[in-house]
PDB file of C-alpha atoms and ligand atoms in Angstrom:
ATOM      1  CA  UNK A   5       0.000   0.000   0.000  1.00 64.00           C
ATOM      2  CA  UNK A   6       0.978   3.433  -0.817  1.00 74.00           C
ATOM      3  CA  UNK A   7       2.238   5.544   2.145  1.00 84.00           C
ATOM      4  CA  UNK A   8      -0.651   8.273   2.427  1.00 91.00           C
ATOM      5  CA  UNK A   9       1.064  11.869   1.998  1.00 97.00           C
ATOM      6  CA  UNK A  10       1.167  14.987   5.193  1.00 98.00           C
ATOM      7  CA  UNK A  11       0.251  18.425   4.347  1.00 98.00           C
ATOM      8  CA  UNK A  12       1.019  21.104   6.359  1.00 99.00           C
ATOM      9  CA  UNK A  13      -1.237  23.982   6.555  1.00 99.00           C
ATOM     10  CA  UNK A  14      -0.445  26.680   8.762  1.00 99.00           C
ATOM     11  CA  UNK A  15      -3.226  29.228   9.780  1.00 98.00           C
ATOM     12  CA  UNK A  16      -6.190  26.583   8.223  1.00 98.00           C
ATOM     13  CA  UNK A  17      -8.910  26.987  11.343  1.00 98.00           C
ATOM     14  CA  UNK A  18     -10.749  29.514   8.666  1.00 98.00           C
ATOM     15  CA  UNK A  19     -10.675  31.209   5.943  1.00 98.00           C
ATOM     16  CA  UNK A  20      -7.768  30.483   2.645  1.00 98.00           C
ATOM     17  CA  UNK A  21      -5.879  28.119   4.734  1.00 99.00           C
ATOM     18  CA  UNK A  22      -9.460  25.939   5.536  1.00 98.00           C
ATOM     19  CA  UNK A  23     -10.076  26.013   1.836  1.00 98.00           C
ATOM     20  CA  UNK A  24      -6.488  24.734   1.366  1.00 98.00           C
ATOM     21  CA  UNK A  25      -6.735  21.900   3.910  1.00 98.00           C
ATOM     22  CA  UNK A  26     -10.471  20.648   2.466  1.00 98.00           C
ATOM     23  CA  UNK A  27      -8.965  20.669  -0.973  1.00 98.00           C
ATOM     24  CA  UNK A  28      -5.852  18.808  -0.318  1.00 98.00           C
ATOM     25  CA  UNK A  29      -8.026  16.284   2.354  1.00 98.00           C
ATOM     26  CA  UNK A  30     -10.076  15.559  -0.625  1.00 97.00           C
ATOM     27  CA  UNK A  31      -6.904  14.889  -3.232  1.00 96.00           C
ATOM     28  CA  UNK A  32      -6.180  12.311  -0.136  1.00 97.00           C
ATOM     29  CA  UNK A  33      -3.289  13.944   1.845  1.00 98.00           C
ATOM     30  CA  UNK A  34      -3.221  13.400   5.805  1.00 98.00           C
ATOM     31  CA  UNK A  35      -3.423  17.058   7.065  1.00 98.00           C
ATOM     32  CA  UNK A  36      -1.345  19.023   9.983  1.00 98.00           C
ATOM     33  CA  UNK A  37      -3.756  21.748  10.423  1.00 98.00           C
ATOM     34  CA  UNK A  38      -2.310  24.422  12.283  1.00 99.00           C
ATOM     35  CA  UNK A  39      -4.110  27.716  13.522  1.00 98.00           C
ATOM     36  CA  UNK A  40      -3.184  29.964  16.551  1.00 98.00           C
ATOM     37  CA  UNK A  41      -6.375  30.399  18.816  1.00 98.00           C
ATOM     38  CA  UNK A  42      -9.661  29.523  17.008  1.00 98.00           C
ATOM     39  CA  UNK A  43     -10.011  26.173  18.410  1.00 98.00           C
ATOM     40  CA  UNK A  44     -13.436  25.770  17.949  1.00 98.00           C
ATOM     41  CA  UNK A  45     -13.264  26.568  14.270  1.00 98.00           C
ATOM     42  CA  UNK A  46     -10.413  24.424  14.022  1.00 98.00           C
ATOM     43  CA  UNK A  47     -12.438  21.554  16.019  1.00 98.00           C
ATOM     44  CA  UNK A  48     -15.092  21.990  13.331  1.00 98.00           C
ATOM     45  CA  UNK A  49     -13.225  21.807  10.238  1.00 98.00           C
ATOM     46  CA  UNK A  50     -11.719  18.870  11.988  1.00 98.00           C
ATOM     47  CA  UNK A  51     -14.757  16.918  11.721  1.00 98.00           C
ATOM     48  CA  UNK A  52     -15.879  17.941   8.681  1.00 98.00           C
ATOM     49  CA  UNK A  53     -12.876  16.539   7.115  1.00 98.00           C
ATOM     50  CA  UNK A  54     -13.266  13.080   8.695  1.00 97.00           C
ATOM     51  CA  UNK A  55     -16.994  13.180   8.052  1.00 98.00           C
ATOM     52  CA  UNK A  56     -15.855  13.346   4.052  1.00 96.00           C
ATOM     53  CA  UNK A  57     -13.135  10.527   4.818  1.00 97.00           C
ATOM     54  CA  UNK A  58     -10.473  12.935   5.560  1.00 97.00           C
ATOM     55  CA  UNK A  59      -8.188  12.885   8.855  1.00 97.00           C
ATOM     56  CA  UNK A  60      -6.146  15.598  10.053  1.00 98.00           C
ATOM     57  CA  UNK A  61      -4.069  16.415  13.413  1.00 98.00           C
ATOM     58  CA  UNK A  62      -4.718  19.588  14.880  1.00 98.00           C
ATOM     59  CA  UNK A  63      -1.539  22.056  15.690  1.00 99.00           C
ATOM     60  CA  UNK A  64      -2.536  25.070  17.746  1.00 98.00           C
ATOM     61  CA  UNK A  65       0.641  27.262  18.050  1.00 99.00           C
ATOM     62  CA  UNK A  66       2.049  30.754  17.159  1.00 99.00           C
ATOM     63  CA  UNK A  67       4.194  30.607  14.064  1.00 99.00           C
ATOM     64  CA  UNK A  68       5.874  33.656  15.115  1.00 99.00           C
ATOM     65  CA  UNK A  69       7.303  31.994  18.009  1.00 98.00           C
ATOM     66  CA  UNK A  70      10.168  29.598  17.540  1.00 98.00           C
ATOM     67  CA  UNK A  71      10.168  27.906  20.371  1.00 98.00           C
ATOM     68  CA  UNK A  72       6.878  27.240  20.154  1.00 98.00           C
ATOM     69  CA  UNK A  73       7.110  26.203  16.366  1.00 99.00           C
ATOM     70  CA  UNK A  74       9.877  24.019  17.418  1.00 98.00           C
ATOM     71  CA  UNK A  75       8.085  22.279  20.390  1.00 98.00           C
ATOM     72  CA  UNK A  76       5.026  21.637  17.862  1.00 98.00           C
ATOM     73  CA  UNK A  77       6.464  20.167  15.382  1.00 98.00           C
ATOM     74  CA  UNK A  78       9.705  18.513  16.153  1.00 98.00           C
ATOM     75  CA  UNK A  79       8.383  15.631  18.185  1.00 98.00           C
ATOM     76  CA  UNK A  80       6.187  15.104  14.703  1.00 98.00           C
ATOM     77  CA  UNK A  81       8.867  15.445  12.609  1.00 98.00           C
ATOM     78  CA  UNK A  82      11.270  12.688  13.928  1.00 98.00           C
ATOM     79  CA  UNK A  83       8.677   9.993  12.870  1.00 97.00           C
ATOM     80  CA  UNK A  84       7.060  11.657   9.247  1.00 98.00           C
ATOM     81  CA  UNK A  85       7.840  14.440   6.635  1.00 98.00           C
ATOM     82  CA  UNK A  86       5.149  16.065   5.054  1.00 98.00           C
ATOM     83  CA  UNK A  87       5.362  16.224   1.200  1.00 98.00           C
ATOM     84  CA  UNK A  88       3.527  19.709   1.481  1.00 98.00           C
ATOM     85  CA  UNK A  89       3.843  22.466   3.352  1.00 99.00           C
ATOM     86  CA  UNK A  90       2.185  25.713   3.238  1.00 99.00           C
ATOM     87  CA  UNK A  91       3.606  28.595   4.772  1.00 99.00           C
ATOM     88  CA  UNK A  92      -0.477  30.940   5.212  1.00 99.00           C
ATOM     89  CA  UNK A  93      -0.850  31.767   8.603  1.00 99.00           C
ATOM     90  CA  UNK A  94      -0.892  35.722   8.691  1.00 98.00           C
ATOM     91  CA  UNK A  95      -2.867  39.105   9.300  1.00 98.00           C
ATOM     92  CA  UNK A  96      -2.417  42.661   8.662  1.00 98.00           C
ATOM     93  CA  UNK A  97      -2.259  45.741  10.955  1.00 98.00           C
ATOM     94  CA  UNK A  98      -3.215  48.612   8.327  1.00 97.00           C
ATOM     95  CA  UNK A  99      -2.490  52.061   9.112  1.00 97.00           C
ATOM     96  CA  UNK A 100      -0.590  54.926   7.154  1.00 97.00           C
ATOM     97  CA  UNK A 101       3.250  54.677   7.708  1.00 98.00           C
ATOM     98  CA  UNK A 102       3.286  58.310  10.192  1.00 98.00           C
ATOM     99  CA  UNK A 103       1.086  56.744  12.393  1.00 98.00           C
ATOM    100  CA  UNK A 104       2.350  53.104  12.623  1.00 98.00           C
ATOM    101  CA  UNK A 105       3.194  51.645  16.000  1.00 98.00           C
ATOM    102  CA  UNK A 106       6.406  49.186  16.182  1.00 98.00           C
ATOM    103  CA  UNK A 107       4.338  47.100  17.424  1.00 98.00           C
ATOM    104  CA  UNK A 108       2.020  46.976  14.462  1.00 98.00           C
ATOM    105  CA  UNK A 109       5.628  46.826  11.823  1.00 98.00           C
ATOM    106  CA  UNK A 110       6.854  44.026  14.432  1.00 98.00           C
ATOM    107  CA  UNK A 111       4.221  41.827  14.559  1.00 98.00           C
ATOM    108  CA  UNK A 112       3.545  41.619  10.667  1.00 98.00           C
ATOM    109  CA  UNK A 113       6.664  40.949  10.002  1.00 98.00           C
ATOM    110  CA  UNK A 114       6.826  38.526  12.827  1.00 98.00           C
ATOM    111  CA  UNK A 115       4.017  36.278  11.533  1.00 98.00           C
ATOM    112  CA  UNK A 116       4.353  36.833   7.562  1.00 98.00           C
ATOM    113  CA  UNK A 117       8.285  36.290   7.397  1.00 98.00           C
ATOM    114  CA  UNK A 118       9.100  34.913  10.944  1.00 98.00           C
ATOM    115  CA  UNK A 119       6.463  32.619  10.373  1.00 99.00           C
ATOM    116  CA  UNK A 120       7.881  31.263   7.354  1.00 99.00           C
ATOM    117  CA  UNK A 121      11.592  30.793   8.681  1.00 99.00           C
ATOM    118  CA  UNK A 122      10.206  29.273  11.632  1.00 99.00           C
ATOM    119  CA  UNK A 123       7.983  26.745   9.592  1.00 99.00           C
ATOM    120  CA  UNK A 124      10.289  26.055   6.939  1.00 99.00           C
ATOM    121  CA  UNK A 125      13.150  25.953   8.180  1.00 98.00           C
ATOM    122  CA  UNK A 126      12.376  22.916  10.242  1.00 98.00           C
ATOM    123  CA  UNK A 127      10.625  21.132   7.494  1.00 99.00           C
ATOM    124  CA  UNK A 128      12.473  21.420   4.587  1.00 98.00           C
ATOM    125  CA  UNK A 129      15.721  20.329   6.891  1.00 98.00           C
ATOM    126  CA  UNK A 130      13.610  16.797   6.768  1.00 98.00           C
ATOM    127  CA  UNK A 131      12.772  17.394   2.717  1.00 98.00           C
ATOM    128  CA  UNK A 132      16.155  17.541   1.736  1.00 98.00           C
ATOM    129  CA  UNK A 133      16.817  13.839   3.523  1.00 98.00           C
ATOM    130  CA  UNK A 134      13.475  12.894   1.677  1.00 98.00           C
ATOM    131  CA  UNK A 135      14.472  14.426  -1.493  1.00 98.00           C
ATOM    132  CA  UNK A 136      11.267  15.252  -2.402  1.00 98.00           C
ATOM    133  CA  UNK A 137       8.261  17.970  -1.598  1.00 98.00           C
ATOM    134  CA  UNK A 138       6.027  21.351  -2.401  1.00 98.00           C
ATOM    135  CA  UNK A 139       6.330  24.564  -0.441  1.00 99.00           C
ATOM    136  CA  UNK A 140       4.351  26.962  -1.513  1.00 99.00           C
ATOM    137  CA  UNK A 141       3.816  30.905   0.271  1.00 99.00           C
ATOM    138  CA  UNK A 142       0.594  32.349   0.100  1.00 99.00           C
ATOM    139  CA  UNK A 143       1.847  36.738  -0.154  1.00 99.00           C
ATOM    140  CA  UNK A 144      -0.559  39.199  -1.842  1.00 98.00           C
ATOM    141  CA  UNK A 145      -1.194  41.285  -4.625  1.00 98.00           C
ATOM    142  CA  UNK A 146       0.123  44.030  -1.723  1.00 98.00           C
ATOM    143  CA  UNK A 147       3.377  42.625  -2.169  1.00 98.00           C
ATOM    144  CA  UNK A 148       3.342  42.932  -5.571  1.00 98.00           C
ATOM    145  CA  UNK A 149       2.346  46.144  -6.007  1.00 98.00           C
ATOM    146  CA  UNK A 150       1.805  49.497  -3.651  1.00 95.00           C
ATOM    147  CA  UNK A 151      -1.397  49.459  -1.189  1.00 93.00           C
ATOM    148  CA  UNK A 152      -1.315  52.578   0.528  1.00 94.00           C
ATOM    149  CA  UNK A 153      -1.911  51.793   4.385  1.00 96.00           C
ATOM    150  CA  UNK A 154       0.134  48.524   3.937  1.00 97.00           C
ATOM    151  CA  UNK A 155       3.511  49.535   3.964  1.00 98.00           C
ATOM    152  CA  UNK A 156       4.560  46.583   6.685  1.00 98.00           C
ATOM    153  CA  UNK A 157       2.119  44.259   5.178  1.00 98.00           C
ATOM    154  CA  UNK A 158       3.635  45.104   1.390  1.00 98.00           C
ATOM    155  CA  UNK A 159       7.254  44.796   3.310  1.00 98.00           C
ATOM    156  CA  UNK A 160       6.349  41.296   4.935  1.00 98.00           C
ATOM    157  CA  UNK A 161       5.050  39.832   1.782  1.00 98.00           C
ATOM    158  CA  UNK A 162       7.278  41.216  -0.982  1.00 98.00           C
ATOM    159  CA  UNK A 163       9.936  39.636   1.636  1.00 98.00           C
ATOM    160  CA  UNK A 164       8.224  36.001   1.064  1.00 98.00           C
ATOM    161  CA  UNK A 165       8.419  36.495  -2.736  1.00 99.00           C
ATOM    162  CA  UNK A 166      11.989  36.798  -2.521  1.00 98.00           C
ATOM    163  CA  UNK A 167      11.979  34.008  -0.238  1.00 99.00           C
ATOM    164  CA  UNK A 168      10.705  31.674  -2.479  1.00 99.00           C
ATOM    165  CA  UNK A 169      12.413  32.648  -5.504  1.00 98.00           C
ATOM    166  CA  UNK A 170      16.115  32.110  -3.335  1.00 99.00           C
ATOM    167  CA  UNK A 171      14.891  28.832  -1.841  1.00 99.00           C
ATOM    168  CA  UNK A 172      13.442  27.099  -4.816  1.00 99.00           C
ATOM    169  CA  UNK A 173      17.368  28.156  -6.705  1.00 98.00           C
ATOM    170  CA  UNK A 174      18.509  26.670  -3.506  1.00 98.00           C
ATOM    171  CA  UNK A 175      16.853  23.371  -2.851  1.00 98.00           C
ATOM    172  CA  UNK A 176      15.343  22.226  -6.361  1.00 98.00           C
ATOM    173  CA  UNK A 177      18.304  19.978  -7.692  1.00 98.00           C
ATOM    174  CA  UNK A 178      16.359  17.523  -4.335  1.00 98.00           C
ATOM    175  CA  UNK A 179      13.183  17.763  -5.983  1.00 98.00           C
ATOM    176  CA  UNK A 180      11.645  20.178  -4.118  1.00 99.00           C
ATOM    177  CA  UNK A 181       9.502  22.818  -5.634  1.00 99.00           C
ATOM    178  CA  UNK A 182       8.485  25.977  -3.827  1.00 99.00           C
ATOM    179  CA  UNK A 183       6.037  28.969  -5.192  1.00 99.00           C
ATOM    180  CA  UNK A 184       4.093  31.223  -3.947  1.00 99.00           C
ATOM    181  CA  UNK A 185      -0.018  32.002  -4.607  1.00 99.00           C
ATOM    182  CA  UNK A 186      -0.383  35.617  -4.569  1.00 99.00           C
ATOM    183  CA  UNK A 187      -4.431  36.231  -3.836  1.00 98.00           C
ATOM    184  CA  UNK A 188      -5.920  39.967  -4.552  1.00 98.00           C
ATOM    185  CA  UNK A 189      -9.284  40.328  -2.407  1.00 98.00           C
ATOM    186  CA  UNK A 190     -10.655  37.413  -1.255  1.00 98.00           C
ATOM    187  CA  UNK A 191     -13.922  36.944   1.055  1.00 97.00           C
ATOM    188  CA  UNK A 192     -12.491  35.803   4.471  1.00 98.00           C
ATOM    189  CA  UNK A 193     -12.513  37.725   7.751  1.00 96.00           C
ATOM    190  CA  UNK A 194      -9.564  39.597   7.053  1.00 95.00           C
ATOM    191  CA  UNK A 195     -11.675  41.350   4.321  1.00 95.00           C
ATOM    192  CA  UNK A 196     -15.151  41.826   5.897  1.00 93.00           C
ATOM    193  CA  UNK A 197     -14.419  45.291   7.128  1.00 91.00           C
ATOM    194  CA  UNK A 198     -13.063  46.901   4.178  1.00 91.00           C
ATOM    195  CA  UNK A 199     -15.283  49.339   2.086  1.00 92.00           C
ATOM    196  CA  UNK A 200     -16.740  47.276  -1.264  1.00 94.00           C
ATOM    197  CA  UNK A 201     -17.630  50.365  -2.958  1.00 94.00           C
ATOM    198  CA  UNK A 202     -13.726  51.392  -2.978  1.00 92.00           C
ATOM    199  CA  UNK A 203     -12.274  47.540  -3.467  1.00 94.00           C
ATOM    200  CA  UNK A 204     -14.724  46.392  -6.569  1.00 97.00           C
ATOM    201  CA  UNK A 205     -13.880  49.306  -9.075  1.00 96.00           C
ATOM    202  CA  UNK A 206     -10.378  48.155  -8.534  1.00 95.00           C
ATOM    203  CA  UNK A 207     -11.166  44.672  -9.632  1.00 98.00           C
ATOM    204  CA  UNK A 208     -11.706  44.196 -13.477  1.00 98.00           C
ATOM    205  CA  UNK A 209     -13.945  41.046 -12.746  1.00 98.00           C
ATOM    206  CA  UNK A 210     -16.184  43.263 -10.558  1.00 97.00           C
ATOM    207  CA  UNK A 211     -15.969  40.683  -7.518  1.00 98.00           C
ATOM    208  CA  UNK A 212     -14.251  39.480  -4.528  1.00 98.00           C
ATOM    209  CA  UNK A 213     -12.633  36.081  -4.913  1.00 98.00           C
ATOM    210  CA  UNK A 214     -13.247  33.259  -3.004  1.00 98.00           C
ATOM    211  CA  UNK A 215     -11.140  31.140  -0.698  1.00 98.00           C
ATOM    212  CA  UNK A 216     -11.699  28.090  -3.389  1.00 98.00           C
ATOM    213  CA  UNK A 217     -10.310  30.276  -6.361  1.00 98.00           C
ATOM    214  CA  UNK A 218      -6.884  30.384  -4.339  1.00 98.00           C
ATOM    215  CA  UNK A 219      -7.358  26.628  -2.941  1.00 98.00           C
ATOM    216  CA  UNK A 220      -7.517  24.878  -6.482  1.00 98.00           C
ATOM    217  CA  UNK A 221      -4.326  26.919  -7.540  1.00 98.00           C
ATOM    218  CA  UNK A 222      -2.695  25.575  -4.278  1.00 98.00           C
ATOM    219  CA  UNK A 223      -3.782  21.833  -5.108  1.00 98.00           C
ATOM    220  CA  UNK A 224      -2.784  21.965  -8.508  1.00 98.00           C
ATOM    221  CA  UNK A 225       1.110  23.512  -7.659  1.00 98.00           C
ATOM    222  CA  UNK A 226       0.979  20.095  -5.191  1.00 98.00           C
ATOM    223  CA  UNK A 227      -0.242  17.815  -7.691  1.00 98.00           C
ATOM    224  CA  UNK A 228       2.336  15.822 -10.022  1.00 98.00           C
ATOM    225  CA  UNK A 229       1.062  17.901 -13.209  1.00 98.00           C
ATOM    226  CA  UNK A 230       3.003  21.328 -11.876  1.00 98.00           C
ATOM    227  CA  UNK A 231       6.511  19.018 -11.362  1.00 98.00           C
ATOM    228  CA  UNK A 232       8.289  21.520 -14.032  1.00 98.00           C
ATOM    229  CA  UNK A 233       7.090  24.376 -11.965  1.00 98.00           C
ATOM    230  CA  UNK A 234       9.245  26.067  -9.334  1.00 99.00           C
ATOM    231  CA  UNK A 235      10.097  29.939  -8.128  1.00 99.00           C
ATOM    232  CA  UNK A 236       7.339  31.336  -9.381  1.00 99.00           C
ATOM    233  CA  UNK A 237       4.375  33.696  -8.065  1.00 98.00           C
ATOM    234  CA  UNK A 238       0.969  33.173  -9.360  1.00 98.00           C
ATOM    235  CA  UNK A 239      -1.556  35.859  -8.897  1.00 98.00           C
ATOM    236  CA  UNK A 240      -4.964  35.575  -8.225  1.00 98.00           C
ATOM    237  CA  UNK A 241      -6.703  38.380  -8.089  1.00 98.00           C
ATOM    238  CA  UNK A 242      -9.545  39.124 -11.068  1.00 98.00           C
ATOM    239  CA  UNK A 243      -7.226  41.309 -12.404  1.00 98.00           C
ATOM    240  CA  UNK A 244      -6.338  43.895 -10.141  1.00 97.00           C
ATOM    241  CA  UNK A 245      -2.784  43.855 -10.638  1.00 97.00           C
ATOM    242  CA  UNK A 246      -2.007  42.795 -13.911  1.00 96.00           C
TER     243      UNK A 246
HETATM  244  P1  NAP B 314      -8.190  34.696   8.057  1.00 91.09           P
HETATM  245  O1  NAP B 314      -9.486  34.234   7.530  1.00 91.09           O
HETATM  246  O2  NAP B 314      -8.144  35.829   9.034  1.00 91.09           O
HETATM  247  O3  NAP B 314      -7.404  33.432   8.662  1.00 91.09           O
HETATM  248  C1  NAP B 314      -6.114  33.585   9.181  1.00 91.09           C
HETATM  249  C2  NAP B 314      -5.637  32.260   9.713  1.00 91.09           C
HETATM  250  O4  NAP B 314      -4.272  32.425  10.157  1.00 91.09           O
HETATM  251  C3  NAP B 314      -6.432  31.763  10.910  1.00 91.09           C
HETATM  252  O5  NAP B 314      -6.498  30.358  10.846  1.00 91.09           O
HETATM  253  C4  NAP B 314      -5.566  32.196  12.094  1.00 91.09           C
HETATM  254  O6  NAP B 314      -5.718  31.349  13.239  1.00 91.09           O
HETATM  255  C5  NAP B 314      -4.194  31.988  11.507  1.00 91.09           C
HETATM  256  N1  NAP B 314      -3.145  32.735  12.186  1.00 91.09           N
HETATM  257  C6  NAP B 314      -3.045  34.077  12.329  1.00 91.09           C
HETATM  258  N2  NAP B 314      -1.922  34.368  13.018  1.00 91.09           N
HETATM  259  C7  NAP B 314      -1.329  33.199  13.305  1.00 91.09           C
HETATM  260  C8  NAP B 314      -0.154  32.833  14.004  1.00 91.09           C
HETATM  261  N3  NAP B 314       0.638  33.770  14.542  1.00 91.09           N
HETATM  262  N4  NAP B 314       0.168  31.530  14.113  1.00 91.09           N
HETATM  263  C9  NAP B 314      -0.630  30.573  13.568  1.00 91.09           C
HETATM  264  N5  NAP B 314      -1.752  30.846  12.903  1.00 91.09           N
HETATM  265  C10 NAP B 314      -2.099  32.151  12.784  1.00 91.09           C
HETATM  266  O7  NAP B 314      -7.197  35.172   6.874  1.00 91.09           O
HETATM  267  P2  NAP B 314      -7.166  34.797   5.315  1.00 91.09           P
HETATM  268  O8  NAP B 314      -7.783  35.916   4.595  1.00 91.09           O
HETATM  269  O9  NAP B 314      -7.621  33.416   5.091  1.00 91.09           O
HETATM  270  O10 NAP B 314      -5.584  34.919   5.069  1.00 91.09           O
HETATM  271  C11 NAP B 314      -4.755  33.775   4.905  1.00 91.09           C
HETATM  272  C12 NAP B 314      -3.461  34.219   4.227  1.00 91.09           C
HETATM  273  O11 NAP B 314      -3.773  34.787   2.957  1.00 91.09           O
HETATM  274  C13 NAP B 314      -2.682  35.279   4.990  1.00 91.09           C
HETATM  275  O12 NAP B 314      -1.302  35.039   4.873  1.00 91.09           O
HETATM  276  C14 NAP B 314      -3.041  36.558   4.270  1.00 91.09           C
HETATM  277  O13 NAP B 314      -2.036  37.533   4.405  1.00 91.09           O
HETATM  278  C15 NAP B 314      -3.163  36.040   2.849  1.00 91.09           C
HETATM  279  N6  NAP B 314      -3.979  36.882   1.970  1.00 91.09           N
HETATM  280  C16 NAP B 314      -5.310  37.098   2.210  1.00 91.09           C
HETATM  281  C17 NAP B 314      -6.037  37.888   1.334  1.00 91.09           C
HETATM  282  C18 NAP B 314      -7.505  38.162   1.529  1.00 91.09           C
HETATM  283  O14 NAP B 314      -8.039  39.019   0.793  1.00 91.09           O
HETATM  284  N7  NAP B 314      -8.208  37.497   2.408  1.00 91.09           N
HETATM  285  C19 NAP B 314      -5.403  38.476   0.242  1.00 91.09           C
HETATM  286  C20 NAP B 314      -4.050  38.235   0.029  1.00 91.09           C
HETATM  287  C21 NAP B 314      -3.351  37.430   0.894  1.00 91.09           C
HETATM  288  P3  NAP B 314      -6.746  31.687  14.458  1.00 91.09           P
HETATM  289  O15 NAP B 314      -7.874  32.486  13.873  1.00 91.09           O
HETATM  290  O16 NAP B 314      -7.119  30.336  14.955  1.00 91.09           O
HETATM  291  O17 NAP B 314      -5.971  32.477  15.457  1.00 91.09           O
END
C-alpha cells in the first residue's frame, strides 16, 4: 500500500488556509492543520474533514514563536515528513506609515516572514533527507504592487516572494519545488471590514474572490502535473494587478 502523503497547513482553522486543507483532504493527503487560537473553528473543520473521509491532526501554536514552532512540530517530525507544506498563517495591521506603532511593523513581520523561517526551516531540513516535496507561500497582490496603508504588510510579503524565488534556486536539484499564490481580495474575515464600494472598481472582474479560487491553484502547484514548476508567483486576483 501506498504511504498516504502529510500536508502542512499553517493558519487553516478559517478562511484560505481551511479552503487549502479541504482541498488537499479531498486529493487524499493526511493534514497538519495548524491555527493559533480559534479552536473551535479548528475543532469543526476537523470533523468535517473526517466526516468526508479525511483525517487531520490539529496544531494550535504561534508561528511567530520559535520555540513554540519548534516544540510543535519537532516531536512530529522525527517519525514523518510532510510532502507539502504551506507557509499561510498571517494578518495585517493597516495604518498609514506616520502613524504606525512598532508594534504593528513588528508583529507583521513577525508572523508573515518569521512565520515562514520558523515553519520552513524545520521542514524542509527533513525534505532535503526525503528528497522530495512542495512549499508553496501564500503573499498578496500588496506585495506585488503598492497598497497605501500597507507599507509593513507590502514589506512582509514582498519579503516572502523573494523568499521563495532564493529557496526554490537553492533546494530544487532535491526535488523540491516551492512557489508562492499571490491572492488579490478574497472573502475571508480579514476582508469583511473593508469598504466594497472602494475595493470592486479596482477589480476588473467586478468581484471578490473566493477562498476556493486560491485553494484549487494551491492543489494543482501540489499535484504531479506542476513538477516543471518552481520559483514562481501566481496571482490571483480578477485582475487587479495585472
Ligand atoms: P483569516 O481568515 O483571518 O485566517 C487567518 C488564519 O491564520 C487563521 O487560521 C488564524 O488562526 C491563523 N493565524 C493568524 N496568526 C497566526 C499565528 N501567529 N500563528 C498561527 N496561525 C495564525 O485570513 P485569510 O484571509 O484566510 O488569510 C490567509 C493568508 O492569505 C494570509 O497570509 C493573508 O495575508 C493572505 N492573503 C489574504 C487575502 C484576503 O483578501 N483574504 C489576500 C491576500 C493574501 P486563528 O484564527 O485560529 O488564530
Amino acid at each position: 500500500m501506498q504511504e498516504q502523503k502529510i500536508a502542512l497547513v499553517t493558519g487553516a482553522s478559517k478562511g484560505i488556509g481551511a479552503a487549502i486543507a479541504r482541498e488537499l483532504a479531498g486529493s487524499g493527503y493526511h493534514l497538519w492543520l495548524n491555527y493559533r487560537s480559534d479552536h473551535q473553528a479548528a475543532q469543526s473543520l476537523a470533523a468535517e474533514l473526517e466526516e468526508q473521509g479525511g483525517s487531520c491532526t490539529l496544531l494550535p501554536f504561534d508561528v511567530a514563536d520559535p520555540a513554540a514552532t519548534a516544540a510543535a512540530l519537532e516531536p512530529l517530525l522525527e517519525e514523518q515528513t510532510p510532502y507539502v507544506l504551506v507557509n499561510n498563517a498571517g494578518f495585517a495591521r493597516d495604518g498609514i506609515m506616520a502613524l504606525m506603532s512598532q508594534g504593528d511593523w513588528d508583529d507583521v513581520l513577525a508572523v508573515h516572514l518569521g512565520g515562514f523561517f520558523n515553519v520552513t526551516r524545520l521542514v524542509v531540513a527533513r525534505m532535503l533527507k526525503k528528497r522530495r516535496g512542495r512549499i508553496i507561500n501564500i503573499v498578496s497582490t500588496s506585495g506585488e504592487t503598492g497598497m497605501p496603508g500597507q507599507v509593513n504588510y507590502s514589506a512582509a510579503k514582498a519579503g516572502l516572494i523573494g523568499a521563495t524565488r532564493s529557496l526554490a534556486v537553492e533546494v530544487g536539484r532535491r526535488n523540491i519545488l516551492v512557489n508562492a499564490v499571490s491572492p488579490g481580495f478574497i472573502a475571508t474575515d480579514m476582508t469583511t471590514e473593508l469598504p466594497r464600494e472602494q475595493i470592486l472598481p479596482m477589480i476588473p472582474l467586478g468581484r471578490i474572490g473566493e477562498p476556493e479560487e486560491v485553494s484549487g491553484l494551491v492543489a494543482f502547484l501540489c499535484s504531479d502535473r506542476a513538477g516543471y514548476i518552481t520559483g514562481q508567483v501566481f496571482s490571483v486576483n480578477g485582475g487587479a494587478h495585472i
